[in-house]
Amino acid sequence: MWLIAGSEISILKKCPADFNGHATIGFTLLMTCLFAAVAGGYAGYFFSSSITASVVVALIWGLLVYSIDRSMVVSLKKDPENSKWTNYVPQLIVRAALGFLIAFFISIPIELLIFSESIDVQVGVDKANEKIDYNATLRKANRITGLKEDLAGKKEEQANAKEQADGLPDTPLYLKRKEEQKQCNNELSKLDGEIAKLKRQRDEASSRVPLIVVGQKSDDTNIYAKNKRSFQWGKYTQLLGEVNRKSVQRSKKGAECAAIGSIVNELEKQWTAEKTQLADSLGRVVGKVNLGLNKATNEVATKDSLQTELVENQNGFVRRFVALGNAADKDWDLNTLLWLVRAIFILIEILPTVVKIYTPVGQ
């Protein structure tokens, strides 16, 4: 232990009172070296799965940590005339910082071993989250959502155009012409009613016209004809003139309604042709957008598959260390236990320096 502590054995043999103090310093250095060797050996086995490699790494790491700790202890010189521990605070801070760094690296392999169950669970969660995030990033980069929205919008526009093509126009001009047609047809129907009424009145007036003898047949029978000088005949001719006049008006109105109907039909045909053309044009746009969406989706699927394979194969040291940190962030008890383990290693690492400082100046 004296040799490990870096003591001058030839001088120490003459100072029996200091045997235990220097042995204690040597023992703490030995324990630090052993812990470092165990951690290094596990790390070596983790990376290589080889016992030989783990033993070699354990020896190298243990000796490296021992040399660093021993140099910190040996380099700490105490003044026999002023040995208050407060005089060594600056040196303690420097050595504690270095010890903290060494202890942190020593503790990592042990942490991965102690918390392996929690790490295994968190690794699965981390991988799943990375896949989701990467997929979302790919979809955003390839405008998957935007393309789907564009496709849905164009399909809706196409459906509206087809529906409008099967329906009637809603333009102000068409509505105006349609109203004119309606009014014209109403007037035409009104004239038809008036003509029908006048014809009935004409026929009734014709039946009331008295007959007169205008000659005889060969068999001495009389020949009769309507009395055109009678009042009834005048009424009949008046109604006949009204019927003819209304018929002329009806013919003009019919021609007018037919002209308006032709305009309405032309507007309907033009509307149907325009909307059908628009629907066909939108159909081509839908095809292009759908083609772009399929291409982007396939690209995302390919990259996502490659990323998934890459992520699934990531089970190394960094992956597990990051998973341990993520698991500790979500679990207060695990986080507390993790830092207790680290605190123990930090304490073990700086203990030789603390023992050297607090050990009274001996013989």
mmCIF file of C-alpha atoms in Angstrom:
data_model
loop_
_atom_site.group_PDB
_atom_site.id
_atom_site.type_symbol
_atom_site.label_atom_id
_atom_site.label_comp_id
_atom_site.label_asym_id
_atom_site.label_seq_id
_atom_site.Cartn_x
_atom_site.Cartn_y
_atom_site.Cartn_z
ATOM 1 C CA MET A 1 0.000 0.000 0.000
ATOM 2 C CA TRP A 2 2.945 2.360 0.741
ATOM 3 C CA LEU A 3 4.337 1.812 -2.725
ATOM 4 C CA ILE A 4 0.920 2.367 -4.292
ATOM 5 C CA ALA A 5 0.529 5.554 -2.241
ATOM 6 C CA GLY A 6 3.797 6.881 -3.660
ATOM 7 C CA SER A 7 5.466 7.054 -0.238
ATOM 8 C CA GLU A 8 9.217 7.142 0.265
ATOM 9 C CA ILE A 9 9.450 3.720 1.893
ATOM 10 C CA SER A 10 13.017 4.203 3.183
ATOM 11 C CA ILE A 11 11.911 7.295 5.106
ATOM 12 C CA LEU A 12 8.496 5.849 6.090
ATOM 13 C CA LYS A 13 10.143 2.871 7.806
ATOM 14 C CA LYS A 14 11.651 5.317 10.271
ATOM 15 C CA CYS A 15 8.216 6.815 11.063
ATOM 16 C CA PRO A 16 5.999 4.076 12.529
ATOM 17 C CA ALA A 17 3.260 6.554 13.426
ATOM 18 C CA ASP A 18 2.620 7.244 9.715
ATOM 19 C CA PHE A 19 2.311 3.610 8.612
ATOM 20 C CA ASN A 20 -1.497 3.488 8.730
ATOM 21 C CA GLY A 21 -2.056 6.905 7.143
ATOM 22 C CA HIS A 22 0.031 6.137 4.087
ATOM 23 C CA ALA A 23 -1.446 2.631 3.862
ATOM 24 C CA THR A 24 -4.923 4.170 3.848
ATOM 25 C CA ILE A 25 -3.951 6.483 0.998
ATOM 26 C CA GLY A 26 -2.558 3.531 -0.936
ATOM 27 C CA PHE A 27 -5.687 1.477 -0.313
ATOM 28 C CA THR A 28 -7.997 4.236 -1.595
ATOM 29 C CA LEU A 29 -5.821 4.522 -4.697
ATOM 30 C CA LEU A 30 -6.028 0.766 -5.159
ATOM 31 C CA MET A 31 -9.842 0.759 -4.834
ATOM 32 C CA THR A 32 -10.128 3.579 -7.370
ATOM 33 C CA CYS A 33 -7.883 1.630 -9.722
ATOM 34 C CA LEU A 34 -9.961 -1.534 -9.276
ATOM 35 C CA PHE A 35 -13.263 0.244 -9.930
ATOM 36 C CA ALA A 36 -11.761 1.822 -13.039
ATOM 37 C CA ALA A 37 -10.501 -1.561 -14.206
ATOM 38 C CA VAL A 38 -13.940 -3.151 -13.738
ATOM 39 C CA ALA A 39 -15.631 -0.316 -15.629
ATOM 40 C CA GLY A 40 -13.044 -0.430 -18.398
ATOM 41 C CA GLY A 41 -13.307 -4.216 -18.656
ATOM 42 C CA TYR A 42 -17.090 -4.037 -19.054
ATOM 43 C CA ALA A 43 -16.725 -1.283 -21.635
ATOM 44 C CA GLY A 44 -14.192 -3.385 -23.546
ATOM 45 C CA TYR A 45 -16.508 -6.386 -23.494
ATOM 46 C CA PHE A 46 -19.458 -4.199 -24.539
ATOM 47 C CA PHE A 47 -17.653 -3.027 -27.658
ATOM 48 C CA SER A 48 -15.828 -6.243 -28.598
ATOM 49 C CA SER A 49 -17.704 -9.131 -26.892
ATOM 50 C CA SER A 50 -14.241 -10.572 -26.281
ATOM 51 C CA ILE A 51 -12.939 -11.534 -22.846
ATOM 52 C CA THR A 52 -9.337 -11.033 -23.959
ATOM 53 C CA ALA A 53 -10.091 -7.534 -25.197
ATOM 54 C CA SER A 54 -11.994 -6.707 -22.015
ATOM 55 C CA VAL A 55 -9.052 -7.818 -19.867
ATOM 56 C CA VAL A 56 -6.620 -5.716 -21.919
ATOM 57 C CA VAL A 57 -8.890 -2.658 -21.715
ATOM 58 C CA ALA A 58 -9.398 -3.238 -17.980
ATOM 59 C CA LEU A 59 -5.620 -3.269 -17.365
ATOM 60 C CA ILE A 60 -4.965 -0.198 -19.518
ATOM 61 C CA TRP A 61 -7.871 1.833 -18.103
ATOM 62 C CA GLY A 62 -7.117 0.799 -14.519
ATOM 63 C CA LEU A 63 -3.433 1.689 -14.812
ATOM 64 C CA LEU A 64 -4.258 4.986 -16.543
ATOM 65 C CA VAL A 65 -6.630 6.057 -13.794
ATOM 66 C CA TYR A 66 -4.159 4.876 -11.149
ATOM 67 C CA SER A 67 -1.343 6.911 -12.680
ATOM 68 C CA ILE A 68 -3.499 10.032 -12.808
ATOM 69 C CA ASP A 69 -4.784 9.627 -9.221
ATOM 70 C CA ARG A 70 -1.332 8.748 -7.883
ATOM 71 C CA SER A 71 0.195 11.804 -9.545
ATOM 72 C CA MET A 72 -2.490 14.019 -7.958
ATOM 73 C CA VAL A 73 -1.764 12.573 -4.512
ATOM 74 C CA VAL A 74 2.019 12.644 -4.827
ATOM 75 C CA SER A 75 2.041 16.185 -6.202
ATOM 76 C CA LEU A 76 0.113 17.428 -3.177
ATOM 77 C CA LYS A 77 2.796 18.656 -0.762
ATOM 78 C CA LYS A 78 1.903 19.702 2.777
ATOM 79 C CA ASP A 79 3.624 22.426 4.770
ATOM 80 C CA PRO A 80 4.491 21.045 8.243
ATOM 81 C CA GLU A 81 4.392 24.527 9.762
ATOM 82 C CA ASN A 82 0.980 25.445 8.275
ATOM 83 C CA SER A 83 -1.030 22.309 7.601
ATOM 84 C CA LYS A 84 -4.579 23.707 7.922
ATOM 85 C CA TRP A 85 -6.883 22.094 5.359
ATOM 86 C CA THR A 86 -8.116 25.503 4.222
ATOM 87 C CA ASN A 87 -4.718 26.127 2.656
ATOM 88 C CA TYR A 88 -5.387 23.298 0.225
ATOM 89 C CA VAL A 89 -8.842 24.401 -1.010
ATOM 90 C CA PRO A 90 -7.551 25.645 -4.415
ATOM 91 C CA GLN A 91 -5.637 22.398 -4.944
ATOM 92 C CA LEU A 92 -8.688 20.400 -3.795
ATOM 93 C CA ILE A 93 -10.953 22.216 -6.255
ATOM 94 C CA VAL A 94 -8.601 21.547 -9.158
ATOM 95 C CA ARG A 95 -8.174 17.891 -8.222
ATOM 96 C CA ALA A 96 -11.912 17.518 -7.528
ATOM 97 C CA ALA A 97 -12.741 18.858 -11.013
ATOM 98 C CA LEU A 98 -10.322 16.417 -12.593
ATOM 99 C CA GLY A 99 -11.602 13.636 -10.339
ATOM 100 C CA PHE A 100 -15.195 14.455 -11.299
ATOM 101 C CA LEU A 101 -14.334 14.131 -14.979
ATOM 102 C CA ILE A 102 -12.533 10.814 -14.484
ATOM 103 C CA ALA A 103 -15.272 9.456 -12.208
ATOM 104 C CA PHE A 104 -17.936 10.365 -14.739
ATOM 105 C CA PHE A 105 -16.231 8.341 -17.457
ATOM 106 C CA ILE A 106 -15.543 5.476 -15.056
ATOM 107 C CA SER A 107 -19.180 5.306 -13.982
ATOM 108 C CA ILE A 108 -20.738 5.259 -17.466
ATOM 109 C CA PRO A 109 -20.089 1.542 -18.253
ATOM 110 C CA ILE A 110 -21.307 0.571 -14.778
ATOM 111 C CA GLU A 111 -24.425 2.694 -15.232
ATOM 112 C CA LEU A 112 -25.187 0.955 -18.516
ATOM 113 C CA LEU A 113 -24.889 -2.386 -16.719
ATOM 114 C CA ILE A 114 -26.939 -1.444 -13.644
ATOM 115 C CA PHE A 115 -29.787 0.223 -15.542
ATOM 116 C CA SER A 116 -29.820 -2.153 -18.526
ATOM 117 C CA GLU A 117 -33.532 -3.014 -18.110
ATOM 118 C CA SER A 118 -34.642 0.616 -18.133
ATOM 119 C CA ILE A 119 -32.260 1.323 -21.019
ATOM 120 C CA ASP A 120 -33.687 -1.534 -23.121
ATOM 121 C CA VAL A 121 -37.212 -0.162 -22.704
ATOM 122 C CA GLN A 122 -36.142 3.426 -23.444
ATOM 123 C CA VAL A 123 -34.138 2.383 -26.501
ATOM 124 C CA GLY A 124 -37.350 0.997 -28.026
ATOM 125 C CA VAL A 125 -39.207 4.209 -27.206
ATOM 126 C CA ASP A 126 -36.403 6.389 -28.598
ATOM 127 C CA LYS A 127 -36.256 4.412 -31.814
ATOM 128 C CA ALA A 128 -40.019 4.653 -32.283
ATOM 129 C CA ASN A 129 -39.936 8.423 -31.655
ATOM 130 C CA GLU A 130 -37.035 8.877 -34.069
ATOM 131 C CA LYS A 131 -38.918 6.960 -36.761
ATOM 132 C CA ILE A 132 -42.013 9.111 -36.243
ATOM 133 C CA ASP A 133 -40.008 12.342 -36.261
ATOM 134 C CA TYR A 134 -38.022 11.321 -39.338
ATOM 135 C CA ASN A 135 -41.181 10.280 -41.166
ATOM 136 C CA ALA A 136 -42.821 13.603 -40.274
ATOM 137 C CA THR A 137 -39.725 15.466 -41.492
ATOM 138 C CA LEU A 138 -39.720 13.535 -44.756
ATOM 139 C CA ARG A 139 -43.422 14.132 -45.305
ATOM 140 C CA LYS A 140 -42.957 17.839 -44.649
ATOM 141 C CA ALA A 141 -39.936 18.048 -46.948
ATOM 142 C CA ASN A 142 -41.822 16.261 -49.729
ATOM 143 C CA ARG A 143 -45.054 18.236 -49.153
ATOM 144 C CA ILE A 144 -47.105 15.076 -48.603
ATOM 145 C CA THR A 145 -49.761 16.893 -46.587
ATOM 146 C CA GLY A 146 -49.813 19.813 -49.025
ATOM 147 C CA LEU A 147 -50.114 17.490 -52.019
ATOM 148 C CA LYS A 148 -52.961 15.601 -50.362
ATOM 149 C CA GLU A 149 -54.755 18.862 -49.652
ATOM 150 C CA ASP A 150 -54.170 20.004 -53.248
ATOM 151 C CA LEU A 151 -55.452 16.670 -54.550
ATOM 152 C CA ALA A 152 -58.569 16.822 -52.372
ATOM 153 C CA GLY A 153 -59.202 20.420 -53.452
ATOM 154 C CA LYS A 154 -58.819 19.637 -57.162
ATOM 155 C CA LYS A 155 -61.066 16.572 -56.854
ATOM 156 C CA GLU A 156 -63.702 18.693 -55.145
ATOM 157 C CA GLU A 157 -63.437 21.319 -57.892
ATOM 158 C CA GLN A 158 -63.738 18.587 -60.526
ATOM 159 C CA ALA A 159 -66.823 17.128 -58.822
ATOM 160 C CA ASN A 160 -68.382 20.600 -58.628
ATOM 161 C CA ALA A 161 -67.662 21.190 -62.300
ATOM 162 C CA LYS A 162 -69.292 17.863 -63.255
ATOM 163 C CA GLU A 163 -72.279 18.646 -61.067
ATOM 164 C CA GLN A 164 -72.611 22.090 -62.648
ATOM 165 C CA ALA A 165 -72.303 20.577 -66.128
ATOM 166 C CA ASP A 166 -75.312 18.341 -65.361
ATOM 167 C CA GLY A 167 -77.271 21.299 -63.976
ATOM 168 C CA LEU A 168 -78.415 24.676 -65.214
ATOM 169 C CA PRO A 169 -76.358 27.874 -65.471
ATOM 170 C CA ASP A 170 -76.446 30.373 -62.644
ATOM 171 C CA THR A 171 -75.076 33.352 -64.549
ATOM 172 C CA PRO A 172 -76.961 36.690 -64.409
ATOM 173 C CA LEU A 173 -77.511 36.642 -68.201
ATOM 174 C CA TYR A 174 -79.016 33.145 -68.139
ATOM 175 C CA LEU A 175 -81.242 33.947 -65.175
ATOM 176 C CA LYS A 176 -82.428 37.088 -66.953
ATOM 177 C CA ARG A 177 -83.210 35.173 -70.166
ATOM 178 C CA LYS A 178 -84.880 32.406 -68.187
ATOM 179 C CA GLU A 179 -87.129 34.957 -66.492
ATOM 180 C CA GLU A 180 -87.952 36.497 -69.873
ATOM 181 C CA GLN A 181 -88.827 33.039 -71.192
ATOM 182 C CA LYS A 182 -91.047 32.389 -68.218
ATOM 183 C CA GLN A 183 -92.868 35.694 -68.662
ATOM 184 C CA CYS A 184 -93.220 35.112 -72.405
ATOM 185 C CA ASN A 185 -94.637 31.612 -71.871
ATOM 186 C CA ASN A 186 -97.061 33.001 -69.303
ATOM 187 C CA GLU A 187 -98.247 35.617 -71.796
ATOM 188 C CA LEU A 188 -98.486 32.900 -74.470
ATOM 189 C CA SER A 189 -100.569 30.744 -72.165
ATOM 190 C CA LYS A 190 -102.771 33.733 -71.395
ATOM 191 C CA LEU A 191 -103.321 34.356 -75.133
ATOM 192 C CA ASP A 192 -104.124 30.674 -75.664
ATOM 193 C CA GLY A 193 -106.780 30.942 -72.954
ATOM 194 C CA GLU A 194 -108.233 34.099 -74.427
ATOM 195 C CA ILE A 195 -108.316 32.600 -77.951
ATOM 196 C CA ALA A 196 -110.004 29.455 -76.669
ATOM 197 C CA LYS A 197 -112.624 31.542 -74.881
ATOM 198 C CA LEU A 198 -113.221 33.705 -77.987
ATOM 199 C CA LYS A 199 -113.555 30.597 -80.149
ATOM 200 C CA ARG A 200 -116.225 29.229 -77.826
ATOM 201 C CA GLN A 201 -118.029 32.556 -77.925
ATOM 202 C CA ARG A 202 -117.642 32.631 -81.737
ATOM 203 C CA ASP A 203 -119.096 29.177 -82.113
ATOM 204 C CA GLU A 204 -121.978 30.033 -79.798
ATOM 205 C CA ALA A 205 -122.649 33.253 -81.776
ATOM 206 C CA SER A 206 -122.517 31.251 -85.035
ATOM 207 C CA SER A 207 -125.114 28.825 -83.724
ATOM 208 C CA ARG A 208 -127.476 31.694 -82.899
ATOM 209 C CA VAL A 209 -127.399 33.252 -86.386
ATOM 210 C CA PRO A 210 -130.922 32.741 -87.949
ATOM 211 C CA LEU A 211 -131.305 30.875 -91.258
ATOM 212 C CA ILE A 212 -133.103 32.203 -94.355
ATOM 213 C CA VAL A 213 -134.271 30.489 -97.580
ATOM 214 C CA VAL A 214 -131.945 31.308 -100.433
ATOM 215 C CA GLY A 215 -133.311 28.851 -103.063
ATOM 216 C CA GLN A 216 -134.806 25.494 -103.861
ATOM 217 C CA LYS A 217 -133.379 22.151 -104.899
ATOM 218 C CA SER A 218 -134.631 20.031 -107.770
ATOM 219 C CA ASP A 219 -136.890 18.164 -105.450
ATOM 220 C CA ASP A 220 -138.526 21.431 -104.376
ATOM 221 C CA THR A 221 -136.768 21.411 -100.982
ATOM 222 C CA ASN A 222 -135.537 24.761 -99.647
ATOM 223 C CA ILE A 223 -131.878 25.785 -99.438
ATOM 224 C CA TYR A 224 -130.994 27.640 -96.235
ATOM 225 C CA ALA A 225 -128.120 29.980 -95.370
ATOM 226 C CA LYS A 226 -127.191 32.170 -92.414
ATOM 227 C CA ASN A 227 -128.746 35.586 -92.397
ATOM 228 C CA LYS A 228 -125.751 37.905 -92.764
ATOM 229 C CA ARG A 229 -127.948 40.913 -92.131
ATOM 230 C CA SER A 230 -128.984 39.761 -88.685
ATOM 231 C CA PHE A 231 -127.668 41.119 -85.393
ATOM 232 C CA GLN A 232 -126.353 37.635 -84.490
ATOM 233 C CA TRP A 233 -124.257 37.558 -87.676
ATOM 234 C CA GLY A 234 -122.681 40.864 -86.719
ATOM 235 C CA LYS A 235 -121.834 39.474 -83.315
ATOM 236 C CA TYR A 236 -120.357 36.378 -84.955
ATOM 237 C CA THR A 237 -118.178 38.375 -87.371
ATOM 238 C CA GLN A 238 -117.008 40.578 -84.491
ATOM 239 C CA LEU A 239 -115.918 37.532 -82.459
ATOM 240 C CA LEU A 240 -114.336 36.006 -85.567
ATOM 241 C CA GLY A 241 -112.245 39.151 -86.002
ATOM 242 C CA GLU A 242 -111.210 39.024 -82.332
ATOM 243 C CA VAL A 243 -110.137 35.412 -82.769
ATOM 244 C CA ASN A 244 -108.072 36.250 -85.849
ATOM 245 C CA ARG A 245 -106.482 39.248 -84.147
ATOM 246 C CA LYS A 246 -105.608 37.232 -81.037
ATOM 247 C CA SER A 247 -104.233 34.449 -83.244
ATOM 248 C CA VAL A 248 -101.913 36.939 -84.964
ATOM 249 C CA GLN A 249 -100.765 38.187 -81.543
ATOM 250 C CA ARG A 250 -100.294 34.593 -80.469
ATOM 251 C CA SER A 251 -98.153 33.844 -83.519
ATOM 252 C CA LYS A 252 -95.926 36.872 -82.830
ATOM 253 C CA LYS A 253 -95.647 36.008 -79.144
ATOM 254 C CA GLY A 254 -94.901 32.367 -80.036
ATOM 255 C CA ALA A 255 -92.092 33.477 -82.340
ATOM 256 C CA GLU A 256 -90.757 35.753 -79.588
ATOM 257 C CA CYS A 257 -90.872 32.945 -77.028
ATOM 258 C CA ALA A 258 -89.189 30.584 -79.473
ATOM 259 C CA ALA A 259 -86.377 33.100 -79.992
ATOM 260 C CA ILE A 260 -85.903 33.515 -76.243
ATOM 261 C CA GLY A 261 -86.015 29.708 -75.862
ATOM 262 C CA SER A 262 -83.281 29.349 -78.472
ATOM 263 C CA ILE A 263 -81.106 31.817 -76.546
ATOM 264 C CA VAL A 264 -81.782 29.935 -73.300
ATOM 265 C CA ASN A 265 -80.944 26.590 -74.923
ATOM 266 C CA GLU A 266 -77.752 28.037 -76.392
ATOM 267 C CA LEU A 267 -76.722 29.401 -73.008
ATOM 268 C CA GLU A 268 -77.382 25.994 -71.442
ATOM 269 C CA LYS A 269 -75.318 24.228 -74.113
ATOM 270 C CA GLN A 270 -72.511 26.746 -73.730
ATOM 271 C CA TRP A 271 -72.614 26.331 -69.934
ATOM 272 C CA THR A 272 -72.513 22.528 -70.193
ATOM 273 C CA ALA A 273 -69.624 22.659 -72.673
ATOM 274 C CA GLU A 274 -67.612 25.055 -70.494
ATOM 275 C CA LYS A 275 -68.157 23.053 -67.309
ATOM 276 C CA THR A 276 -67.414 19.771 -69.069
ATOM 277 C CA GLN A 277 -64.205 21.249 -70.452
ATOM 278 C CA LEU A 278 -63.322 22.560 -66.986
ATOM 279 C CA ALA A 279 -64.013 19.138 -65.444
ATOM 280 C CA ASP A 280 -61.772 17.471 -68.048
ATOM 281 C CA SER A 281 -59.027 20.033 -67.427
ATOM 282 C CA LEU A 282 -59.299 19.524 -63.667
ATOM 283 C CA GLY A 283 -59.189 15.778 -64.268
ATOM 284 C CA ARG A 284 -55.804 16.177 -65.956
ATOM 285 C CA VAL A 285 -54.617 18.351 -63.051
ATOM 286 C CA VAL A 286 -55.855 15.726 -60.581
ATOM 287 C CA GLY A 287 -53.880 13.098 -62.490
ATOM 288 C CA LYS A 288 -50.686 15.174 -62.325
ATOM 289 C CA VAL A 289 -51.116 15.963 -58.619
ATOM 290 C CA ASN A 290 -51.886 12.324 -57.875
ATOM 291 C CA LEU A 291 -48.796 11.258 -59.822
ATOM 292 C CA GLY A 292 -46.671 13.725 -57.832
ATOM 293 C CA LEU A 293 -48.205 12.501 -54.584
ATOM 294 C CA ASN A 294 -47.489 8.875 -55.431
ATOM 295 C CA LYS A 295 -43.906 9.735 -56.379
ATOM 296 C CA ALA A 296 -43.379 11.688 -53.154
ATOM 297 C CA THR A 297 -45.029 8.931 -51.100
ATOM 298 C CA ASN A 298 -42.818 6.264 -52.650
ATOM 299 C CA GLU A 299 -39.736 8.416 -52.036
ATOM 300 C CA VAL A 300 -40.747 8.915 -48.406
ATOM 301 C CA ALA A 301 -41.420 5.193 -48.019
ATOM 302 C CA THR A 302 -38.008 4.311 -49.467
ATOM 303 C CA LYS A 303 -36.099 6.785 -47.298
ATOM 304 C CA ASP A 304 -38.183 5.893 -44.269
ATOM 305 C CA SER A 305 -37.439 2.200 -44.796
ATOM 306 C CA LEU A 306 -33.705 2.893 -45.026
ATOM 307 C CA GLN A 307 -33.844 5.090 -41.916
ATOM 308 C CA THR A 308 -35.840 2.436 -40.052
ATOM 309 C CA GLU A 309 -33.224 -0.184 -40.888
ATOM 310 C CA LEU A 310 -30.456 2.194 -39.830
ATOM 311 C CA VAL A 311 -32.167 3.061 -36.547
ATOM 312 C CA GLU A 312 -32.893 -0.585 -35.755
ATOM 313 C CA ASN A 313 -29.202 -1.404 -36.124
ATOM 314 C CA GLN A 314 -28.165 1.360 -33.716
ATOM 315 C CA ASN A 315 -27.689 -0.451 -30.416
ATOM 316 C CA GLY A 316 -24.259 0.816 -29.464
ATOM 317 C CA PHE A 317 -22.778 2.727 -26.576
ATOM 318 C CA VAL A 318 -24.053 6.180 -27.545
ATOM 319 C CA ARG A 319 -27.583 4.905 -28.183
ATOM 320 C CA ARG A 320 -27.793 3.273 -24.761
ATOM 321 C CA PHE A 321 -26.187 6.224 -22.966
ATOM 322 C CA VAL A 322 -28.657 8.658 -24.542
ATOM 323 C CA ALA A 323 -31.519 6.281 -23.709
ATOM 324 C CA LEU A 324 -30.386 6.238 -20.072
ATOM 325 C CA GLY A 325 -30.492 10.032 -19.954
ATOM 326 C CA ASN A 326 -33.964 10.113 -21.550
ATOM 327 C CA ALA A 327 -35.276 7.501 -19.147
ATOM 328 C CA ALA A 328 -33.850 9.412 -16.166
ATOM 329 C CA ASP A 329 -35.478 12.642 -17.373
ATOM 330 C CA LYS A 330 -38.895 10.989 -17.216
ATOM 331 C CA ASP A 331 -38.428 9.064 -13.968
ATOM 332 C CA TRP A 332 -37.399 11.010 -10.866
ATOM 333 C CA ASP A 333 -36.568 7.870 -8.880
ATOM 334 C CA LEU A 334 -34.339 6.548 -11.662
ATOM 335 C CA ASN A 335 -32.671 9.933 -12.010
ATOM 336 C CA THR A 336 -31.971 10.052 -8.267
ATOM 337 C CA LEU A 337 -30.499 6.552 -8.266
ATOM 338 C CA LEU A 338 -28.396 7.364 -11.320
ATOM 339 C CA TRP A 339 -26.815 10.394 -9.663
ATOM 340 C CA LEU A 340 -26.251 8.460 -6.451
ATOM 341 C CA VAL A 341 -24.198 5.955 -8.444
ATOM 342 C CA ARG A 342 -22.263 8.778 -10.065
ATOM 343 C CA ALA A 343 -21.777 10.442 -6.661
ATOM 344 C CA ILE A 344 -20.264 7.244 -5.281
ATOM 345 C CA PHE A 345 -17.751 7.083 -8.117
ATOM 346 C CA ILE A 346 -16.940 10.778 -7.744
ATOM 347 C CA LEU A 347 -16.405 10.279 -4.022
ATOM 348 C CA ILE A 348 -14.173 7.266 -4.632
ATOM 349 C CA GLU A 349 -12.159 9.192 -7.210
ATOM 350 C CA ILE A 350 -11.462 12.270 -5.059
ATOM 351 C CA LEU A 351 -11.144 10.304 -1.812
ATOM 352 C CA PRO A 352 -7.348 9.794 -2.073
ATOM 353 C CA THR A 353 -6.821 13.547 -2.392
ATOM 354 C CA VAL A 354 -9.197 14.246 0.511
ATOM 355 C CA VAL A 355 -7.450 11.627 2.679
ATOM 356 C CA LYS A 356 -4.068 13.146 1.843
ATOM 357 C CA ILE A 357 -5.307 16.632 2.796
ATOM 358 C CA TYR A 358 -6.976 15.620 6.060
ATOM 359 C CA THR A 359 -4.170 13.309 7.182
ATOM 360 C CA PRO A 360 -2.144 15.236 9.786
ATOM 361 C CA VAL A 361 1.493 15.931 9.117
ATOM 362 C CA GLY A 362 3.343 13.002 10.683
ATOM 363 C CA GLN A 363 6.828 12.173 11.605
#
